[in-house]
Every structure is written in C-alpha cells, then in structure tokens.
CSV table of C-alpha atoms in Angstrom, one decimal:
chain,number,residue,atom,x,y,z
A,1,ASP,CA,-62.4,65.2,53.4
A,2,MET,CA,-63.0,64.2,49.8
A,3,LYS,CA,-64.3,67.1,47.8
A,4,VAL,CA,-65.0,68.3,44.3
A,5,THR,CA,-65.5,72.1,44.0
A,6,GLN,CA,-67.0,74.1,41.2
A,7,MET,CA,-66.7,77.9,40.5
A,8,PRO,CA,-68.8,79.8,39.9
A,9,ARG,CA,-72.0,78.3,41.3
A,10,TYR,CA,-74.2,80.6,39.3
A,11,LEU,CA,-73.4,82.5,36.1
A,12,ILE,CA,-75.4,84.7,33.7
A,13,LYS,CA,-73.8,85.5,30.3
A,14,ARG,CA,-74.9,87.0,27.0
A,15,MET,CA,-74.9,85.1,23.8
A,16,GLY,CA,-71.5,85.3,22.2
A,17,GLU,CA,-69.6,85.8,25.4
A,18,ASN,CA,-66.9,83.4,26.6
A,19,VAL,CA,-67.5,81.2,29.6
A,20,LEU,CA,-65.0,79.6,31.9
A,21,LEU,CA,-66.2,77.0,34.4
A,22,GLU,CA,-63.7,75.7,36.9
A,23,CYS,CA,-63.5,72.4,38.8
A,24,GLY,CA,-61.1,71.3,41.5
A,25,GLN,CA,-60.7,68.0,43.4
A,26,ASP,CA,-58.5,67.1,46.4
A,27,MET,CA,-58.4,63.4,46.0
A,28,SER,CA,-55.6,63.1,43.4
A,29,HIS,CA,-58.1,61.4,41.1
A,30,GLU,CA,-56.7,60.8,37.6
A,31,THR,CA,-60.1,60.9,35.8
A,32,MET,CA,-62.3,63.9,35.7
A,33,TYR,CA,-65.5,64.6,33.8
A,34,TRP,CA,-67.8,67.5,32.7
A,35,TYR,CA,-71.5,66.8,32.4
A,36,ARG,CA,-74.5,68.9,31.7
A,37,GLN,CA,-77.9,68.1,33.1
A,38,ASP,CA,-81.1,69.1,31.3
A,39,PRO,CA,-84.7,68.2,32.2
A,40,GLY,CA,-85.6,64.7,30.8
A,41,LEU,CA,-82.1,64.0,29.6
A,42,GLY,CA,-80.2,63.0,32.7
A,43,LEU,CA,-76.5,63.6,32.8
A,44,GLN,CA,-74.8,63.9,29.4
A,45,LEU,CA,-71.0,63.6,29.2
A,46,ILE,CA,-69.3,66.5,27.5
A,47,TYR,CA,-65.7,65.7,28.1
A,48,ILE,CA,-63.6,63.2,30.0
A,49,SER,CA,-60.0,63.7,31.1
A,50,TYR,CA,-57.8,60.8,32.0
A,51,ASP,CA,-54.9,62.9,33.4
A,52,VAL,CA,-53.1,66.1,32.6
A,53,ASP,CA,-53.4,67.0,28.9
A,54,SER,CA,-55.2,63.7,28.2
A,55,ASN,CA,-58.7,64.7,27.3
A,56,SER,CA,-61.3,63.0,25.2
A,57,GLU,CA,-64.7,64.0,23.8
A,58,GLY,CA,-67.7,62.7,25.5
A,59,ASP,CA,-71.1,62.3,23.9
A,60,ILE,CA,-71.9,66.1,23.4
A,61,PRO,CA,-68.6,67.9,22.9
A,62,LYS,CA,-69.7,70.4,20.3
A,63,GLY,CA,-69.4,74.0,21.4
A,64,TYR,CA,-67.2,73.1,24.3
A,65,ARG,CA,-63.5,72.7,25.0
A,66,VAL,CA,-61.6,71.7,28.1
A,67,SER,CA,-58.2,72.3,29.7
A,68,ARG,CA,-56.4,70.1,32.3
A,69,LYS,CA,-52.9,71.5,33.2
A,70,LYS,CA,-52.9,70.1,36.7
A,71,ARG,CA,-54.3,66.9,38.0
A,72,GLU,CA,-56.5,68.7,40.5
A,73,HIS,CA,-58.0,71.2,38.1
A,74,PHE,CA,-60.3,70.7,35.1
A,75,SER,CA,-61.8,73.6,33.2
A,76,LEU,CA,-64.7,73.8,30.8
A,77,ILE,CA,-64.6,76.6,28.2
A,78,LEU,CA,-67.5,77.8,26.1
A,79,ASP,CA,-66.1,80.0,23.3
A,80,SER,CA,-69.0,82.2,22.2
A,81,ALA,CA,-71.8,80.9,24.4
A,82,LYS,CA,-75.2,80.0,22.8
A,83,THR,CA,-78.6,80.1,24.4
A,84,ASN,CA,-79.0,76.3,24.1
A,85,GLN,CA,-76.0,76.0,26.4
A,86,THR,CA,-78.1,77.2,29.3
A,87,SER,CA,-78.0,74.3,31.7
A,88,VAL,CA,-76.6,72.9,34.9
A,89,TYR,CA,-73.0,71.8,34.6
A,90,PHE,CA,-71.6,69.1,36.9
A,91,CYS,CA,-67.9,68.2,37.3
A,92,ALA,CA,-66.9,64.9,38.7
A,93,SER,CA,-63.8,62.9,39.4
A,94,SER,CA,-63.0,59.3,40.0
A,95,PHE,CA,-60.2,56.8,40.5
A,96,HIS,CA,-60.3,54.7,37.3
A,97,GLN,CA,-63.9,53.4,37.0
A,98,ASP,CA,-64.6,53.6,40.7
A,99,THR,CA,-67.2,55.9,42.3
A,100,GLN,CA,-67.6,59.3,40.6
A,101,TYR,CA,-67.7,62.2,43.1
A,102,PHE,CA,-69.7,65.1,41.8
A,103,GLY,CA,-69.2,68.8,42.4
A,104,PRO,CA,-72.2,71.0,43.5
A,105,GLY,CA,-72.9,72.1,40.0
A,106,THR,CA,-72.9,75.4,38.1
A,107,ARG,CA,-76.1,77.0,36.9
A,108,LEU,CA,-75.4,78.8,33.6
A,109,LEU,CA,-77.9,81.1,32.0
A,110,VAL,CA,-77.1,82.3,28.5
A,111,LEU,CA,-79.3,85.2,27.4
B,1,GLY,CA,-79.9,56.1,20.8
B,2,GLN,CA,-80.2,56.0,24.6
B,3,GLN,CA,-77.9,53.3,25.8
B,4,VAL,CA,-79.2,53.4,29.4
B,5,LYS,CA,-82.9,54.1,29.8
B,6,GLN,CA,-85.2,54.7,32.8
B,7,SER,CA,-88.7,54.3,31.4
B,8,SER,CA,-90.5,55.8,34.4
B,9,PRO,CA,-89.9,59.5,34.8
B,10,SER,CA,-91.7,59.4,38.2
B,11,LEU,CA,-92.8,57.1,40.9
B,12,THR,CA,-94.9,57.6,44.0
B,13,VAL,CA,-94.8,55.2,46.9
B,14,GLN,CA,-96.5,55.2,50.3
B,15,GLU,CA,-94.2,55.5,53.4
B,16,GLY,CA,-93.2,52.1,54.6
B,17,GLY,CA,-93.7,50.5,51.1
B,18,ILE,CA,-91.1,49.2,48.7
B,19,SER,CA,-89.8,51.5,46.0
B,20,ILE,CA,-88.7,49.7,42.8
B,21,LEU,CA,-86.7,51.7,40.3
B,22,ASN,CA,-85.9,50.2,36.9
B,23,CYS,CA,-83.2,50.6,34.3
B,24,ASP,CA,-82.6,49.0,30.9
B,25,TYR,CA,-79.4,49.0,29.0
B,26,GLU,CA,-78.3,48.1,25.5
B,27,ASN,CA,-74.6,47.5,25.5
B,28,ASP,CA,-73.5,43.9,26.2
B,29,MET,CA,-70.1,45.1,27.2
B,30,PHE,CA,-71.4,47.0,30.3
B,31,ASP,CA,-70.2,45.2,33.4
B,32,TYR,CA,-70.5,48.0,36.1
B,33,PHE,CA,-73.9,49.2,37.2
B,34,ALA,CA,-74.7,51.9,39.7
B,35,TRP,CA,-77.5,54.0,41.2
B,36,TYR,CA,-77.0,57.6,42.1
B,37,LYS,CA,-79.3,59.8,44.2
B,38,LYS,CA,-79.9,63.4,43.6
B,39,TYR,CA,-81.7,65.9,45.7
B,40,PRO,CA,-82.9,69.2,44.1
B,41,ASP,CA,-80.1,71.7,43.7
B,42,ASN,CA,-77.6,69.1,44.9
B,43,SER,CA,-75.0,67.0,43.3
B,44,PRO,CA,-75.6,63.2,42.5
B,45,THR,CA,-74.1,60.9,45.1
B,46,LEU,CA,-73.4,57.2,44.7
B,47,LEU,CA,-75.9,55.0,46.5
B,48,ILE,CA,-74.9,51.5,45.5
B,49,SER,CA,-73.0,49.8,42.7
B,50,VAL,CA,-72.5,46.2,41.5
B,51,ARG,CA,-70.2,44.4,39.0
B,52,SER,CA,-71.6,41.9,36.5
B,53,ASN,CA,-70.1,38.9,38.4
B,54,VAL,CA,-73.0,39.0,40.8
B,55,ASP,CA,-76.7,39.3,40.3
B,56,LYS,CA,-77.7,40.9,43.6
B,57,ARG,CA,-76.2,43.2,46.1
B,58,GLU,CA,-77.8,44.3,49.4
B,59,ASP,CA,-76.8,47.3,51.5
B,60,GLY,CA,-79.2,48.1,54.3
B,61,ARG,CA,-82.6,49.0,52.8
B,62,LEU,CA,-81.1,49.0,49.3
B,63,THR,CA,-80.9,46.0,47.0
B,64,VAL,CA,-79.7,46.0,43.4
B,65,PHE,CA,-80.8,43.2,41.2
B,66,LEU,CA,-79.0,42.6,37.9
B,67,ASN,CA,-80.5,40.6,35.1
B,68,LYS,CA,-77.8,40.4,32.5
B,69,SER,CA,-79.7,38.3,30.0
B,70,GLY,CA,-82.5,40.8,30.1
B,71,LYS,CA,-80.1,43.8,30.1
B,72,HIS,CA,-82.0,45.2,33.1
B,73,PHE,CA,-81.1,46.2,36.6
B,74,SER,CA,-83.3,47.6,39.4
B,75,LEU,CA,-83.0,49.2,42.7
B,76,HIS,CA,-85.3,48.2,45.5
B,77,ILE,CA,-85.7,50.4,48.6
B,78,THR,CA,-87.6,48.7,51.4
B,79,ALA,CA,-89.4,50.6,54.2
B,80,SER,CA,-89.4,53.7,52.0
B,81,GLN,CA,-89.2,57.0,54.0
B,82,PRO,CA,-90.1,60.6,53.0
B,83,GLU,CA,-86.3,61.4,53.0
B,84,ASP,CA,-85.9,58.9,50.2
B,85,THR,CA,-87.8,61.4,48.0
B,86,ALA,CA,-85.3,62.4,45.3
B,87,VAL,CA,-84.3,61.8,41.7
B,88,TYR,CA,-82.6,58.4,41.2
B,89,LEU,CA,-80.1,58.1,38.3
B,90,CYS,CA,-79.0,54.7,37.0
B,91,ALA,CA,-75.6,54.4,35.3
B,92,ALA,CA,-73.7,51.7,33.5
B,93,GLY,CA,-70.1,51.3,32.2
B,94,ALA,CA,-67.6,48.9,30.8
B,95,GLN,CA,-64.6,48.0,32.9
B,96,GLY,CA,-61.3,48.3,31.1
B,97,GLY,CA,-62.9,50.7,28.8
B,98,SER,CA,-62.9,54.4,28.8
B,99,ALA,CA,-64.1,54.9,32.5
B,100,LYS,CA,-67.2,56.4,31.0
B,101,LEU,CA,-70.5,56.0,32.7
B,102,ILE,CA,-73.7,56.3,30.7
B,103,PHE,CA,-76.5,57.7,32.8
B,104,GLY,CA,-80.2,57.2,32.5
B,105,GLU,CA,-82.6,60.1,32.4
B,106,GLY,CA,-83.6,59.7,36.1
B,107,THR,CA,-86.7,58.7,38.0
B,108,LYS,CA,-88.2,61.1,40.5
B,109,LEU,CA,-89.3,59.1,43.5
B,110,THR,CA,-91.8,60.6,45.9
B,111,VAL,CA,-92.5,58.9,49.2
B,112,SER,CA,-95.8,60.1,50.6
B,113,SER,CA,-96.5,60.0,54.3
C-alpha cells in the first residue's frame, strides 16, 4: 500500500522555538517535497529533494531547512519559528515527474 | 508572479450539471498538466493528468482540455454529485526539468442537491 506519513499531525510551538517535521514514504521514490498551504495561496513549494543529500530550494525556502539522510525520510526544520510560519505543511513524494503522493499534513501553530 | 492561476476561488453547480474548472499558466515550457482534489483536512490526491502531446483526455466523468496556444487548461466534471464538493488544485510542470509542479490557488467546488 503506497503511503506517505507525516509526524506530528498537530503541533503548537512558541515563537523562537525549533520545529522538526518528519515525513516518510514506503515507495522508494527518489523525489520528495515539502509544501505549505495557506488560504488563497494554494500549495507553495518550500524545498525539493532529488535523493539523499540532494536538496534544492523551492519557491519559499527562507526560514526553513531540510534534511534527507535516507531515501524514505525527509525532514523539515524551522530554526527559531516565527508566527508567520503558522500553516499546514504537506510532504509529498514522486517517481521523477510522475504523480505526487501527499502525506496527511501537519498543522503547525506558532504562538 | 503567479505562474499557474485559478481565477475563480469558488464555483457552485447543481447536482447533475457540468462543473468546469479553469486554470491559466504562463510558462511555455510546461508540458505536464494535472488536477488534484482536496477534501477539508485531507491531503491532495491526483485526479487526472495530461501531457502536452494531447489536447484532451477523458477518464469517466472527468475530461481535461488543454489549449496550449491559449496557455489554458480546464477540468470538466459531468453529472456532478455532492461528493464532488471539494477544493480542486490545478498544477503544471516541465518534463525534463526539475520535477517541480507549480500549483494554482485552488477552486472550491460546491455541488448542491
């Protein structure tokens, strides 16, 4: 069963705290993505990873960094979270430019 | 600027009618076009996609029309049903490029019974 998982599903942090969002996939997909979704803005690409330790900035990388040490895991890190990083974060994976499979999302609230 | 744009944030259609969702794009290099469906508090899932070598693709009640000269593609849903009520996201990308998809802002479709 093809699956993308995200942990945690809900998270509340205070401004200035560090945030770690985890994503896993069991399809051996090379490419993985982190997006955020905000009302009226659709899905905005934060980072894309083409394989282990092969990461590229997306359209809105500022304030974020990523880590991919294993093909099946892709982490999004917020060092010193800001209130404008309150959002829903989606991870996705794909085989080249084929269908992107999305995780269930993480709702992050930064107070 | 917004490379992929859905100009209608919302659309309401009667049950049994045809829902038409529209998407415009700017980049001539885009050659992959897709529609994703998203229910509230759920993840987007791929509905249908098409490559630029065709101008139409049908799958059941769904049809994607691609107008390359107009940089426009649309999703038609025939015999619309209440369970079609969701947010529809269009996306476009360039094959052989970075595997990035650019998503539109989404159109909330409501099918009323």
